[in-house]
XYZ file of C-alpha atoms in Angstrom:
617
model
C -2.734 10.057 30.898
C -5.529 9.826 33.480
C -4.494 10.198 37.219
C -5.440 7.550 39.681
C -6.613 7.462 43.496
C -5.673 4.230 45.320
C -5.005 2.407 41.912
C -8.271 3.324 40.492
C -8.454 5.878 37.501
C -10.230 9.031 38.043
C -13.100 9.394 35.538
C -13.524 12.945 36.246
C -9.967 13.656 35.298
C -9.934 11.436 32.485
C -13.009 13.228 30.795
C -11.998 16.642 32.078
C -11.214 17.510 28.383
C -14.621 17.318 27.511
C -15.933 19.634 30.279
C -14.944 23.131 28.773
C -16.968 22.310 25.399
C -19.863 20.930 27.119
C -19.916 24.077 29.617
C -19.819 26.249 26.344
C -22.767 24.239 24.738
C -24.811 24.584 28.221
C -23.921 28.305 28.052
C -25.411 28.554 24.385
C -28.608 26.610 25.179
C -29.321 28.832 28.247
C -28.562 31.805 25.987
C -31.199 30.656 23.541
C -33.700 29.696 26.422
C -33.473 32.835 28.590
C -32.315 35.908 26.129
C -33.825 34.932 22.869
C -37.130 36.979 23.533
C -34.901 40.150 23.420
C -33.680 39.331 19.702
C -36.260 37.296 17.958
C -39.962 36.327 17.637
C -41.537 33.013 17.356
C -44.119 32.609 14.696
C -47.322 30.366 14.886
C -48.247 30.509 18.569
C -49.938 33.595 19.057
C -51.978 36.344 16.972
C -50.073 39.188 18.353
C -46.463 38.829 19.449
C -44.280 41.886 20.926
C -40.559 41.621 22.122
C -39.205 43.105 25.294
C -37.495 45.920 23.498
C -41.144 47.070 21.892
C -39.356 47.429 18.525
C -41.525 45.055 16.208
C -45.076 43.748 16.440
C -46.364 40.749 14.550
C -50.016 39.931 13.461
C -49.640 36.301 12.651
C -51.921 34.120 10.500
C -49.225 31.479 10.146
C -51.263 28.582 11.752
C -54.137 28.929 9.322
C -53.960 28.774 5.585
C -55.020 31.809 3.650
C -55.462 32.695 0.015
C -52.797 34.078 -2.093
C -52.832 38.015 -2.514
C -54.434 39.524 -5.875
C -51.127 40.838 -6.846
C -49.676 37.046 -7.244
C -52.469 36.211 -9.949
C -49.750 34.943 -12.455
C -47.943 32.668 -10.007
C -48.796 28.987 -10.116
C -50.867 28.398 -6.754
C -51.141 24.846 -6.770
C -49.496 22.621 -4.401
C -48.482 25.424 -2.217
C -49.239 26.598 1.201
C -49.765 30.244 1.716
C -48.862 32.271 5.145
C -49.299 35.748 5.744
C -47.552 37.865 8.449
C -48.221 41.418 9.637
C -45.302 43.118 11.143
C -45.148 46.630 12.867
C -41.667 48.072 13.309
C -40.900 50.718 15.745
C -36.872 50.480 15.064
C -34.573 50.697 12.127
C -32.440 47.830 13.224
C -31.768 45.088 10.626
C -34.000 42.085 11.057
C -34.174 39.070 8.988
C -36.744 36.041 8.365
C -35.302 32.573 9.101
C -36.783 29.232 8.098
C -35.982 26.886 10.732
C -35.940 23.815 8.503
C -33.248 23.427 5.769
C -35.140 21.101 4.047
C -38.096 22.904 2.255
C -38.029 22.189 -1.557
C -38.913 25.482 -2.506
C -39.919 28.620 -0.807
C -40.908 32.177 -2.209
C -41.165 35.461 0.088
C -42.898 38.581 -0.797
C -42.536 41.794 1.282
C -44.885 44.521 0.806
C -43.448 47.786 2.250
C -44.803 51.457 1.599
C -46.280 50.040 -1.735
C -42.859 48.418 -2.903
C -42.887 44.789 -3.459
C -39.580 42.731 -2.881
C -39.555 39.109 -3.805
C -36.998 36.393 -2.565
C -36.748 32.813 -3.716
C -34.775 29.570 -2.217
C -34.943 25.854 -1.716
C -33.160 22.727 -1.425
C -33.388 22.362 -5.115
C -31.146 25.323 -5.887
C -27.509 25.999 -5.579
C -26.307 26.757 -2.029
C -24.471 29.877 -3.159
C -27.884 31.392 -4.558
C -28.977 32.033 -0.781
C -28.886 35.509 0.852
C -26.778 34.335 3.720
C -24.418 31.274 3.574
C -26.247 29.552 6.365
C -27.755 26.270 6.719
C -31.184 27.460 7.123
C -32.950 29.815 4.657
C -32.734 33.592 5.616
C -34.336 36.641 4.070
C -33.598 40.374 4.879
C -36.676 42.504 6.116
C -36.818 46.323 5.474
C -34.869 48.445 7.887
C -37.999 50.828 8.176
C -40.234 51.954 10.769
C -43.909 51.224 10.364
C -45.764 48.192 9.194
C -45.184 45.844 6.183
C -46.620 42.511 5.266
C -44.839 39.276 4.464
C -46.392 36.673 2.105
C -44.873 33.064 2.346
C -45.418 30.406 -0.377
C -44.159 26.740 0.413
C -44.190 24.261 -2.067
C -44.603 20.653 -1.020
C -43.306 21.210 2.577
C -42.714 18.494 4.956
C -43.542 18.126 8.572
C -41.966 21.023 10.774
C -40.880 23.084 7.567
C -43.373 25.675 8.298
C -41.531 27.001 11.331
C -40.213 30.697 10.856
C -38.519 33.353 13.288
C -37.687 36.832 12.879
C -34.261 37.861 14.487
C -32.054 40.807 14.594
C -28.850 40.577 12.689
C -26.882 40.881 15.930
C -28.441 38.173 17.718
C -28.435 35.642 14.443
C -24.747 36.303 14.339
C -24.161 35.011 17.710
C -26.727 32.139 17.705
C -25.248 31.046 14.212
C -21.674 30.999 15.553
C -22.517 29.016 18.603
C -24.689 26.604 16.900
C -21.740 25.913 14.102
C -19.485 25.585 16.976
C -21.612 22.912 18.608
C -22.103 21.137 15.434
C -18.254 21.396 14.700
C -17.799 19.520 18.264
C -20.216 17.087 17.495
C -19.182 15.969 13.949
C -15.418 16.108 15.294
C -16.250 13.677 17.998
C -18.029 11.311 15.556
C -15.212 11.498 12.973
C -12.597 11.015 15.520
C -14.312 8.124 17.134
C -14.589 6.606 13.684
C -11.304 6.953 12.432
C -9.816 5.871 15.786
C -11.825 2.754 15.628
C -11.076 2.128 12.021
C -7.186 2.113 12.986
C -8.054 -0.070 16.036
C -9.597 -2.533 13.365
C -6.483 -2.058 11.116
C -4.341 -3.061 14.035
C -6.286 -5.726 15.872
C -8.259 -7.126 12.970
C -11.492 -7.075 15.297
C -14.481 -6.527 13.185
C -16.391 -4.855 15.862
C -14.375 -1.783 15.490
C -14.908 -1.563 11.619
C -18.790 -2.046 12.329
C -18.582 0.752 14.884
C -16.720 2.951 12.432
C -19.549 2.289 9.869
C -22.051 3.240 12.365
C -20.500 6.374 13.332
C -20.487 7.390 9.308
C -24.283 6.426 9.478
C -24.815 8.662 12.402
C -23.157 11.455 10.448
C -25.473 10.875 7.455
C -28.394 10.850 9.794
C -27.270 14.005 11.350
C -26.714 15.737 7.888
C -30.040 14.667 7.083
C -31.605 16.904 9.949
C -29.304 20.166 9.963
C -28.395 20.409 6.205
C -24.749 20.827 6.999
C -23.507 18.496 3.945
C -25.283 20.656 1.521
C -23.149 23.721 2.716
C -19.786 22.232 3.075
C -19.781 18.978 0.762
C -21.917 19.633 -2.400
C -23.099 23.215 -2.415
C -23.450 23.403 -6.158
C -24.942 19.825 -6.504
C -28.537 20.116 -4.978
C -29.571 16.979 -6.706
C -27.418 14.897 -4.340
C -29.808 16.381 -1.351
C -32.626 14.095 -2.868
C -30.452 11.005 -3.343
C -28.078 10.826 -0.316
C -29.975 13.119 2.476
C -33.624 12.018 1.656
C -33.053 8.348 0.395
C -29.815 6.946 1.281
C -29.086 8.485 4.748
C -31.910 6.674 6.698
C -31.482 3.059 5.423
C -27.573 3.419 5.521
C -27.752 4.501 9.135
C -30.416 1.715 10.119
C -28.077 -0.743 8.194
C -24.848 0.146 10.016
C -26.848 0.318 13.210
C -28.255 -2.969 12.930
C -24.897 -4.613 12.001
C -22.995 -3.010 14.884
C -25.673 -3.796 17.372
C -25.949 -7.366 16.219
C -22.318 -7.890 16.380
C -21.728 -5.978 19.694
C -24.427 -8.202 21.544
C -23.745 -11.339 19.601
C -27.457 -11.606 18.420
C -26.440 -13.636 15.383
C -26.965 -16.745 17.795
C -30.487 -15.739 18.576
C -33.141 -17.719 16.964
C -36.841 -17.645 16.881
C -38.796 -14.579 16.647
C -35.886 -12.304 17.391
C -33.986 -13.622 14.225
C -36.877 -13.427 12.068
C -37.351 -9.903 13.175
C -33.599 -9.166 11.968
C -34.160 -10.640 8.743
C -37.278 -8.672 8.321
C -35.372 -5.401 9.233
C -32.384 -6.278 6.691
C -34.929 -7.055 3.965
C -36.574 -3.557 4.307
C -33.361 -1.786 4.286
C -32.288 -3.304 0.821
C -35.536 -2.137 -0.268
C -35.059 1.298 0.922
C -31.611 1.234 -0.913
C -33.175 -0.055 -4.050
C -35.932 2.780 -3.571
C -32.935 5.430 -3.532
C -31.859 4.070 -6.724
C -35.147 4.579 -8.525
C -37.592 1.789 -7.628
C -39.980 4.293 -6.161
C -40.534 2.199 -2.693
C -40.547 4.105 0.356
C -41.999 3.237 3.794
C -42.103 4.744 7.378
C -38.648 5.233 8.413
C -39.178 6.727 11.905
C -41.621 3.944 12.695
C -39.186 1.167 11.504
C -36.242 3.100 13.317
C -38.388 2.914 16.713
C -39.372 -0.630 16.211
C -35.709 -1.768 15.495
C -34.411 0.182 18.157
C -36.737 -1.269 20.752
C -36.002 -4.988 19.470
C -32.382 -4.435 20.167
C -32.773 -2.438 23.175
C -34.717 -5.191 24.794
C -32.317 -7.826 23.289
C -29.332 -5.884 25.038
C -31.448 -5.482 28.346
C -31.600 -9.231 28.352
C -28.042 -9.863 28.173
C -26.822 -6.847 30.310
C -27.834 -9.059 33.240
C -24.791 -11.400 32.862
C -22.474 -9.028 30.572
C -20.631 -5.816 31.721
C -20.105 -4.607 28.117
C -23.651 -5.105 27.481
C -24.760 -2.820 30.247
C -22.397 -0.173 28.539
C -24.241 -0.656 25.474
C -27.733 -0.378 27.274
C -26.806 2.823 28.866
C -25.037 4.535 25.613
C -27.996 3.284 23.684
C -30.619 4.789 25.862
C -29.304 7.885 25.137
C -29.747 7.259 21.556
C -33.452 5.921 22.119
C -34.299 8.825 24.060
C -33.169 11.246 21.400
C -35.110 9.259 18.757
C -38.308 9.246 20.936
C -38.107 13.030 21.293
C -37.726 13.335 17.550
C -40.691 11.235 17.019
C -42.791 13.387 19.469
C -41.549 16.450 17.776
C -42.197 15.166 14.317
C -45.979 14.600 15.268
C -45.999 17.806 17.123
C -46.669 16.390 20.528
C -43.961 18.366 22.007
C -42.746 22.047 20.973
C -39.844 22.473 18.543
C -36.936 24.195 20.145
C -33.137 23.951 20.425
C -33.171 20.627 22.728
C -35.762 18.932 20.767
C -34.441 19.549 17.222
C -30.910 18.408 18.289
C -31.969 15.774 20.643
C -30.692 12.968 18.293
C -27.170 14.799 18.240
C -27.191 14.700 22.050
C -27.969 11.174 22.030
C -25.074 10.249 19.758
C -22.578 12.791 21.856
C -23.162 11.046 24.871
C -23.404 7.451 23.459
C -19.907 8.153 21.888
C -18.619 9.398 25.295
C -20.299 5.884 27.140
C -18.865 3.818 24.457
C -15.479 5.330 24.811
C -15.593 4.621 28.784
C -16.681 1.179 27.882
C -13.453 0.945 25.400
C -11.453 2.203 28.339
C -12.736 -0.262 30.549
C -11.991 -2.983 28.010
C -8.343 -1.355 27.829
C -8.120 -1.732 31.636
C -9.236 -5.291 31.637
C -6.511 -5.990 28.891
C -3.878 -4.160 30.848
C -4.865 -6.049 33.928
C -4.528 -9.286 32.057
C -1.169 -8.093 30.600
C 0.079 -7.442 33.988
C -0.858 -10.855 35.424
C 1.055 -12.142 32.231
C 3.943 -10.193 32.937
C 4.080 -11.395 36.618
C 4.128 -14.907 35.576
C 6.846 -14.076 32.944
C 9.306 -12.792 35.555
C 8.712 -15.725 37.690
C 9.363 -17.822 34.363
C 12.523 -15.680 33.636
C 13.973 -16.274 37.121
C 13.660 -20.001 36.733
C 14.982 -19.495 33.187
C 17.900 -17.512 34.863
C 18.903 -20.249 37.193
C 18.784 -22.757 34.235
C 20.776 -20.388 32.159
C 23.670 -20.119 34.928
C 23.915 -24.010 35.230
C 23.900 -24.212 31.450
C 26.682 -21.656 31.169
C 28.826 -23.803 33.424
C 28.227 -26.745 31.440
C 29.109 -24.622 28.385
C 32.458 -23.412 29.985
C 33.528 -27.120 30.550
C 32.678 -27.860 27.133
C 34.543 -25.003 25.755
C 37.682 -25.923 27.512
C 37.378 -29.471 25.864
C 36.663 -27.917 22.524
C 39.649 -25.507 22.874
C 41.988 -28.644 23.398
C 40.355 -30.341 20.338
C 40.707 -27.264 18.397
C 44.485 -26.923 19.240
C 45.047 -30.491 18.260
C 43.072 -29.915 14.956
C 45.124 -26.649 14.230
C 48.300 -28.726 14.325
C 47.121 -31.462 12.075
C 45.575 -28.621 9.875
C 49.100 -26.724 9.592
C 51.012 -29.885 8.683
C 48.449 -30.666 6.023
C 48.539 -27.176 4.664
C 52.378 -27.565 4.309
C 51.851 -30.685 2.327
C 49.229 -29.159 0.361
C 51.311 -25.999 -0.421
C 54.296 -28.257 -1.663
C 51.828 -29.855 -4.077
C 50.554 -26.607 -5.143
C 53.883 -25.309 -6.136
C 54.461 -28.578 -8.336
C 51.160 -27.937 -9.940
C 51.875 -24.292 -10.781
C 55.264 -25.587 -12.413
C 53.226 -28.112 -14.227
C 50.704 -25.599 -15.484
C 53.219 -23.135 -16.712
C 54.626 -25.882 -19.067
C 51.211 -26.498 -20.119
C 50.467 -22.901 -20.910
C 53.716 -22.629 -22.992
C 52.684 -25.652 -25.062
C 49.283 -24.206 -25.554
C 50.518 -20.952 -26.744
C 52.797 -22.886 -29.266
C 49.548 -24.871 -30.353
C 47.538 -21.804 -30.668
C 50.262 -20.024 -33.080
C 50.085 -23.189 -35.142
C 46.545 -23.244 -35.409
C 46.126 -19.561 -36.348
C 48.831 -20.118 -39.038
C 46.935 -23.117 -40.413
C 43.648 -21.367 -40.598
C 45.216 -18.440 -42.047
C 46.885 -20.644 -44.659
C 43.584 -22.489 -45.192
C 41.750 -19.074 -45.700
C 44.456 -17.858 -48.152
C 44.141 -21.000 -50.100
C 40.235 -20.680 -50.252
C 40.478 -17.162 -51.330
C 43.079 -18.152 -54.193
C 40.609 -20.892 -55.005
C 38.188 -18.082 -55.849
C 40.046 -16.789 -58.931
C 40.408 -20.325 -60.373
C 37.282 -22.376 -59.685
C 33.436 -21.466 -59.094
C 32.152 -21.587 -55.544
C 28.527 -21.348 -54.401
C 27.131 -18.308 -52.728
C 26.734 -20.427 -49.364
C 30.508 -21.059 -49.813
C 31.414 -17.718 -50.662
C 29.648 -16.349 -47.355
C 31.684 -18.524 -45.092
C 34.969 -16.632 -46.092
C 33.087 -13.219 -46.246
C 30.520 -13.939 -43.337
C 29.591 -10.582 -42.221
C 29.553 -7.038 -43.600
C 32.570 -5.878 -41.373
C 34.963 -8.664 -43.083
C 33.968 -7.064 -46.389
C 34.674 -3.345 -45.390
C 37.852 -4.426 -43.762
C 38.983 -6.228 -47.105
C 38.110 -2.964 -48.877
C 40.273 -1.123 -46.318
C 43.386 -3.333 -46.814
C 42.784 -3.160 -50.531
C 42.355 0.716 -50.629
C 44.925 1.585 -47.966
C 47.466 -1.345 -47.800
C 50.102 0.770 -45.978
C 47.517 2.874 -44.005
C 45.279 5.667 -44.471
C 46.180 8.278 -46.959
C 43.807 11.454 -47.352
C 42.629 11.947 -50.738
C 42.675 15.628 -50.603
C 45.867 16.558 -48.699
C 47.808 13.298 -48.567
C 47.808 13.059 -44.728
C 48.159 9.822 -43.069
C 46.768 10.537 -39.599
C 42.998 10.287 -39.109
C 40.268 9.184 -36.621
C 38.179 5.998 -37.309
C 34.463 5.694 -36.888
C 32.873 2.278 -36.363
C 30.276 3.051 -38.868
C 31.497 1.798 -42.295
C 35.112 2.412 -41.329
C 34.851 6.292 -41.869
C 38.167 8.112 -41.579
C 38.444 11.807 -40.750
C 41.737 13.536 -41.816
C 43.280 14.871 -38.668
C 44.806 17.975 -40.868
C 42.098 19.165 -43.261
C 39.066 17.444 -41.420
C 37.630 15.729 -44.622
C 35.430 12.595 -44.003
C 36.098 9.521 -46.245
C 34.170 6.458 -46.267
C 36.124 3.226 -47.017
C 33.859 2.463 -50.031
C 34.702 5.937 -51.559
C 36.715 5.676 -54.804
C 35.835 2.292 -55.095
C 33.689 -0.369 -57.081
C 31.164 -0.190 -54.313
C 30.700 3.507 -54.049
C 27.067 4.717 -53.556
C 25.886 0.845 -54.134
C 22.821 -0.272 -52.210
C 23.471 -3.818 -52.662
C 24.746 -5.742 -49.576
C 28.449 -5.892 -49.914
C 28.427 -9.856 -49.500
C 26.257 -9.872 -52.557
C 28.210 -7.409 -54.388
C 31.564 -9.080 -53.757
C 29.755 -12.361 -55.021
C 28.746 -10.654 -58.195
C 31.961 -9.040 -58.797
C 33.897 -12.673 -58.408
C 31.441 -14.167 -60.637
C 31.735 -11.408 -63.384
C 35.544 -11.772 -63.058
C 36.078 -15.416 -63.578
C 33.067 -15.235 -66.239
C 30.850 -17.889 -64.467
C 28.172 -19.395 -66.690
C 25.113 -18.539 -64.623
C 22.178 -16.906 -65.842
C 20.777 -13.574 -64.630
C 17.587 -15.086 -63.344
C 19.429 -18.003 -61.300
C 21.712 -15.235 -59.887
C 18.798 -12.927 -58.958
C 16.989 -15.868 -57.173
C 19.913 -17.060 -55.386
C 20.987 -13.651 -54.186
C 17.154 -12.573 -53.564
C 17.820 -9.345 -55.479
C 15.822 -7.933 -58.549
C 16.981 -8.843 -61.906
C 17.613 -5.258 -62.922
C 19.571 -4.656 -59.931
C 21.832 -7.639 -60.624
C 22.144 -6.713 -64.276
C 23.225 -3.049 -63.684
C 25.966 -4.013 -61.123
C 27.111 -6.932 -63.227
C 27.502 -4.423 -66.292
C 29.532 -1.900 -63.959
C 31.752 -4.856 -63.112
C 32.330 -5.819 -66.727
C 32.653 -2.236 -67.796
C 35.413 -1.870 -65.230
C 37.151 -5.037 -66.481
C 37.333 -3.868 -69.897
C 38.881 -0.714 -68.939
C 42.253 -0.627 -69.939
C 43.518 0.213 -66.604
C 42.223 -3.181 -65.081
C 43.095 -5.685 -68.292
C 45.881 -7.007 -66.605
C 44.104 -7.736 -63.292
C 45.022 -11.410 -62.118
C 42.176 -11.400 -59.359
C 38.814 -9.969 -58.873
C 40.058 -8.038 -55.888
C 41.903 -5.984 -58.213
C 38.783 -4.476 -59.647
C 37.608 -3.179 -56.464
C 39.865 0.010 -55.979
C 39.833 2.987 -58.341
C 42.783 3.307 -60.517
C 43.821 7.023 -61.312
């Protein structure tokens, strides 16, 4: 929480956590400016350079195009720029050659030292893990020998600024790379935190401006990785083709698109009409063409010129609104940092100013300070919201006091009503008790009547059960004397379990008897009424040792065939198979089995068809 002096927050204390990393960054840049001459030599400015340690001398032809050497006769020399560097070393310390641009499409190095030729090759079209050092820039080791050696450099289709090289000692390169990555980590960390924070603000408040700012931070990250090559190292090191698509085609238009959307939303420029509105439409149209170009339409325009023109349009629009709007002033101040960084980048791009650590990272500086200023604007906005909230709270306190007095008077009225209500409740309770006694007496009488009704119902149930049993027995007895249809037969033996239960009663009329040991105790399974003897453990199905043993015909139909065969019903085999929906061969075989059993002398005295079911010994 920020401290305050006389009720006003101290901005120095609020942003004090930023001072330590900023001081480290400042120290890093001072080191590069004033101490770099001891550790590396710039190429391309003087014909003969010497560092203060007098260890390495360079004879540079970097600013002039030279013809390739004779030993490279078999190398394709078209579409390449050749550079030659003569080096005189008075030290055996390890040095390396660094290409300052990470966007060189292809670079080849030949080092000629004491008659030996060493070749290196790199480029943005190759996997990142193929580099000599896993650094965002291209690095190549130099011989650790005293004396002179020659470096030939071939650049294939380089862009502006791709031909800058430096020779550094390994010791300085390590320190410089550590500080550079530390600075870039702070930079990207700030952008990511700002983007995520504003995204959560959008989720919480549903204010689209926060979402646009989060998208703008993502666009800034895309444009930054276009310059420093960090994404290739950490996000897609084994997919160099993504460099062409994302870094060199999509990054610029997506940054501009997010930049336009956020600026127009922040400044309310959608309400603008006339020339400004037409310029916005033109800018949006261009951006969509650029995105289509990245997807394969082969269209390309001047990104830097368009960025500068759009920036100036929005900048002057913001200036016009800043006269009456506090937040527009913050926008102008923060956006001024970005404009300054973009202008420095343009001047460096056209070689109007030298390329150094300040000019290379000018855009990063602009975005860094813009994020801080926009955070201050957000803090100011929160302060205004808190002030409005405090005013609302003070009004709420006054209202609560009024409500308290009204509540006290209301409580007195409620107490009076409560006394009256208690009196009414006592009278009602007395009446309820009287009524309850009457109802209890009536309830006792109803219980007596219900008991008598239950007794009558039980007697009726017994009579109904006896009648149903007699009817069923009469129906079963009819089966032995007259012919009934299969539908009528199924009313008696409606399900498979009834058939199984009938077989069980016929087979064991006095209960289970084991066929092997004669034991009468068993456990019964619900599947086909199987019995397991408790003594010998044998399992016997209810259909075993019966007419239906191993039959595959449903028991209902097997019962019916047995019944028809026993009473010698006059029904043809064809009609019976159709009625039962069985094959004629199946019906014929089972009917023959029943006839054979009926003709057996053991069953000749059978009076009912049920007597044919159980095997006789």
